[in-house]
XYZ file of C-alpha atoms in Angstrom:
324
model
C 158.611 158.323 85.287
C 156.312 155.693 86.918
C 153.667 154.176 84.655
C 150.099 153.301 85.598
C 147.414 151.131 84.034
C 143.932 152.668 84.083
C 140.515 151.284 83.158
C 138.395 153.494 80.900
C 134.820 153.949 82.132
C 132.789 156.355 80.030
C 134.323 159.797 80.367
C 136.465 158.746 83.331
C 139.453 156.514 83.971
C 140.270 154.677 87.163
C 143.752 153.618 88.191
C 144.051 149.860 88.282
C 147.698 149.370 89.227
C 151.124 151.018 89.284
C 153.197 148.967 86.850
C 156.457 147.890 88.487
C 159.384 147.730 86.086
C 160.332 144.168 85.229
C 157.178 142.645 86.703
C 154.680 140.858 84.452
C 150.927 140.991 85.015
C 148.287 138.723 83.484
C 144.860 140.174 82.665
C 141.891 137.844 82.195
C 138.600 136.440 83.474
C 140.154 133.792 85.707
C 139.798 134.810 89.363
C 143.395 133.849 90.143
C 145.161 136.024 87.535
C 146.918 139.234 88.565
C 144.189 141.537 87.212
C 140.866 139.688 87.071
C 137.775 140.865 85.156
C 135.337 138.028 85.814
C 132.364 140.112 84.615
C 133.761 140.603 81.106
C 132.225 137.683 79.239
C 134.206 138.486 76.081
C 137.590 138.251 77.822
C 139.524 134.981 77.932
C 140.625 133.373 81.195
C 144.280 134.310 80.623
C 143.856 137.014 77.994
C 147.089 139.001 77.859
C 150.313 139.772 79.669
C 151.501 143.307 80.354
C 154.909 144.536 81.527
C 156.878 147.767 81.460
C 160.446 148.919 80.948
C 160.981 152.557 81.793
C 158.114 154.479 80.211
C 157.479 151.801 77.584
C 154.758 149.199 78.105
C 154.575 145.852 76.305
C 151.351 143.865 75.946
C 151.307 140.294 74.618
C 148.145 138.364 73.748
C 148.105 134.899 75.360
C 146.113 133.154 72.638
C 142.803 134.738 73.598
C 139.581 133.762 71.844
C 138.407 137.255 70.901
C 141.779 138.954 70.513
C 143.515 142.070 71.806
C 143.036 145.399 70.041
C 145.148 148.551 69.894
C 143.402 151.457 68.157
C 140.836 148.933 66.834
C 143.599 146.847 65.215
C 143.996 143.194 66.217
C 147.494 142.588 67.637
C 149.452 139.689 69.095
C 151.876 142.069 70.814
C 152.340 145.813 70.893
C 154.545 148.459 72.499
C 152.594 151.280 74.127
C 153.415 154.698 75.531
C 151.652 157.316 77.636
C 147.933 157.773 76.753
C 147.890 154.747 74.423
C 144.778 152.591 74.776
C 144.064 148.926 74.210
C 141.044 146.647 74.560
C 140.496 143.038 75.514
C 136.959 141.728 75.711
C 134.728 144.761 76.204
C 137.100 146.381 78.699
C 139.271 149.285 77.557
C 142.538 150.260 79.229
C 144.824 153.280 78.951
C 148.490 153.756 79.854
C 149.183 156.850 81.937
C 152.329 158.419 83.322
C 151.998 158.777 87.091
C 151.679 162.298 88.442
C 154.896 163.452 90.103
C 153.764 166.948 90.997
C 150.632 168.329 92.555
C 147.963 168.794 89.908
C 146.711 172.264 89.107
C 143.435 173.124 90.839
C 140.405 173.016 88.558
C 139.377 176.262 86.940
C 136.277 176.368 89.110
C 138.421 176.493 92.280
C 139.065 180.238 92.177
C 140.922 182.125 94.915
C 138.809 184.941 96.349
C 140.799 188.165 96.875
C 139.103 190.739 99.139
C 138.343 193.978 97.318
C 139.980 197.161 98.509
C 137.778 199.459 100.571
C 135.580 201.598 98.359
C 136.412 199.649 95.240
C 133.641 199.043 92.764
C 132.308 195.500 92.796
C 133.779 193.277 90.137
C 131.608 192.564 87.157
C 129.804 189.247 87.440
C 131.418 186.582 85.300
C 129.192 185.387 82.472
C 127.490 182.096 83.145
C 128.631 179.205 80.977
C 126.278 178.129 78.260
C 124.063 175.175 79.051
C 125.605 171.921 77.876
C 124.385 170.571 74.598
C 122.660 167.222 75.087
C 122.322 164.863 72.186
C 119.294 162.875 73.368
C 118.657 159.170 73.170
C 116.059 157.881 70.714
C 112.698 157.471 72.446
C 111.748 154.478 70.288
C 110.876 151.439 72.413
C 109.078 149.162 69.935
C 110.111 147.466 66.721
C 113.728 147.001 65.729
C 116.523 149.460 65.049
C 116.538 148.373 61.379
C 113.807 146.786 59.251
C 115.774 143.669 58.347
C 118.367 141.459 60.001
C 120.951 142.027 57.218
C 120.727 145.772 57.871
C 121.373 145.214 61.596
C 124.379 143.011 60.817
C 125.732 145.512 58.296
C 125.192 148.556 60.522
C 127.154 147.091 63.431
C 129.659 145.056 61.366
C 128.522 141.753 62.853
C 129.255 139.663 59.759
C 131.645 137.363 61.628
C 129.784 137.379 64.937
C 127.315 134.573 64.235
C 127.533 130.981 62.945
C 124.877 131.699 60.300
C 124.080 134.690 58.105
C 120.674 136.337 57.726
C 118.794 135.737 54.510
C 118.054 138.722 52.260
C 115.133 140.702 53.692
C 114.900 138.340 56.696
C 113.231 139.970 59.680
C 115.177 140.437 62.915
C 112.629 138.208 64.680
C 113.177 135.372 62.214
C 116.958 135.608 62.430
C 116.904 135.685 66.243
C 114.842 132.489 66.260
C 117.197 130.829 63.779
C 120.149 131.729 66.005
C 118.402 129.886 68.845
C 117.929 126.874 66.572
C 121.696 126.629 66.024
C 121.943 125.452 69.622
C 124.990 127.634 70.237
C 124.884 129.952 73.277
C 125.280 133.741 73.340
C 124.470 134.450 69.672
C 120.737 135.049 70.080
C 121.150 137.557 72.921
C 124.069 139.252 71.203
C 121.934 139.864 68.121
C 119.001 141.041 70.233
C 121.216 143.561 72.063
C 122.041 145.228 68.749
C 118.691 144.726 66.999
C 116.469 146.444 69.564
C 116.253 150.249 69.613
C 118.816 151.521 72.079
C 116.466 152.621 74.823
C 114.491 149.397 74.426
C 117.702 147.346 74.649
C 118.470 148.824 78.067
C 114.907 148.106 79.197
C 115.249 144.567 77.849
C 118.373 143.868 79.905
C 116.665 145.062 83.097
C 113.784 142.662 82.383
C 116.222 139.798 81.805
C 117.946 140.566 85.102
C 114.622 140.477 86.949
C 113.531 137.307 85.142
C 116.467 135.271 86.474
C 116.982 137.253 89.694
C 120.608 138.052 88.917
C 120.984 140.976 91.315
C 124.166 141.211 93.391
C 123.138 142.867 96.641
C 121.362 146.001 97.803
C 123.369 148.550 95.807
C 122.824 146.546 92.643
C 119.076 146.558 93.293
C 119.114 150.334 93.725
C 120.976 150.708 90.446
C 118.445 148.504 88.640
C 115.621 150.794 89.764
C 117.690 153.803 88.710
C 118.233 152.398 85.210
C 114.527 151.601 84.861
C 113.753 155.167 85.907
C 116.088 156.376 83.149
C 114.273 154.202 80.593
C 110.973 155.870 81.500
C 112.499 159.354 81.743
C 115.832 159.342 79.828
C 117.382 162.529 81.178
C 121.074 163.318 81.011
C 121.265 163.595 84.801
C 119.908 160.077 85.308
C 122.184 158.766 82.565
C 125.319 160.215 84.167
C 124.324 159.264 87.721
C 123.746 155.688 86.606
C 127.224 155.549 85.113
C 128.726 156.759 88.389
C 126.907 154.004 90.275
C 128.113 151.419 87.751
C 131.678 152.605 88.290
C 131.206 152.237 92.056
C 130.234 148.602 91.416
C 133.371 148.248 89.260
C 131.272 147.138 86.256
C 130.990 143.737 87.924
C 127.260 143.025 87.600
C 124.707 142.693 84.787
C 122.925 145.744 86.192
C 126.073 147.850 85.984
C 126.296 146.994 82.282
C 122.677 148.082 81.845
C 123.721 151.444 83.299
C 126.750 151.574 81.003
C 124.427 150.802 78.087
C 122.211 153.719 79.079
C 125.267 155.969 79.240
C 126.373 154.833 75.777
C 122.890 155.129 74.277
C 123.192 158.805 73.406
C 124.282 162.111 74.852
C 127.877 163.076 75.441
C 130.585 160.845 76.872
C 132.565 163.907 77.925
C 132.013 166.251 80.872
C 128.636 167.984 80.754
C 130.201 171.436 80.393
C 132.226 170.475 77.309
C 131.071 170.161 73.695
C 129.320 166.809 73.190
C 131.312 163.720 72.277
C 128.839 161.090 71.113
C 129.495 157.383 71.788
C 130.194 155.065 68.882
C 127.067 153.455 67.488
C 128.111 149.917 68.429
C 129.059 150.550 72.074
C 125.589 150.049 73.530
C 125.247 146.637 71.888
C 128.542 145.536 73.428
C 127.452 146.611 76.905
C 123.971 145.115 76.695
C 125.066 141.804 75.170
C 127.771 141.419 77.809
C 125.247 142.149 80.554
C 122.742 139.641 79.169
C 125.336 136.874 78.903
C 126.539 137.629 82.429
C 122.956 137.515 83.751
C 122.451 134.098 82.162
C 125.396 132.528 83.997
C 124.922 134.156 87.420
C 122.971 131.224 88.866
C 123.062 127.693 87.435
C 125.465 128.529 84.593
C 124.755 125.132 83.059
C 121.282 126.528 82.237
C 122.681 129.634 80.523
C 121.430 128.800 77.031
C 117.915 128.035 78.291
C 117.872 131.412 80.027
C 119.112 133.092 76.859
C 116.174 131.598 74.956
C 113.849 133.214 77.492
C 115.761 136.497 77.184
C 115.270 136.410 73.413
C 111.535 135.816 73.855
C 111.375 138.832 76.180
C 113.162 140.939 73.567
C 110.735 139.875 70.855
C 107.801 140.775 73.114
C 109.287 144.232 73.661
C 109.767 144.683 69.912
C 106.170 143.644 69.183
C 104.747 145.946 71.850
C 103.416 143.020 73.874
C 105.695 143.988 76.770
C 105.563 147.759 77.177
C 107.132 150.162 79.653
């Protein structure tokens, strides 16, 4: 049976390629690899190689910086089968067997059979219960935890930074110390996790505007949509934003702001199904990736200077100096 590689995007997957038996594909950030994900700042240039034999798929890490993960386990190589998932950078993939028969119509696509003359009208089918929505926290000031060590512990960031927070150190103090290390990315990564989730999405939109890192008209529309969600975080706006991000193929900082909103709360599954809440750390991954991408969009040699400004914006949001 043919095998396909799909990209996971929220509660959807999108086919990336039909894997041809015996052919090898390289996945990475480099624009000239077989399957390029230039927007994924956590992915290496040549991250991994994937090939298939029959219904079995083999992935091999190519010495990537951040590693390849199968079921959250770091691997150098792994054999995968149908519905197995793996992750490189912040992009998740799933192996799927190609459909060989016509799919069944959805349950909602019912065939209408005319009633016999004189027959009593059929009883109206009960309406489905309204979907349960697990709402996003409305907090937009302060930090998600009182101290930096609690932020690091909550999101298992112990190995993410070149320095460790001091006992009882405030998130503001630790963010400033990360800037002082002179190493890029760490300060905005911490800020993405340290801010309350709704505030983190708002923060990324402000960073995008600060450095004018929009990618065309559709990206600008999505930015306004995400900002509308921040002010009025409804489930409809959250899901619509995710659909727009998928249309942009997750290729812009703004699309990652929309993904962050989608992962901030509520269900990742279809609205009519029981809620499936996102993992606590997913929003931080989306927002940090978007912030890093925004910093390198124009004049990438100035990325760290932009990230310092981004951190200052985040601290102003946390203090209430920059409000919605």
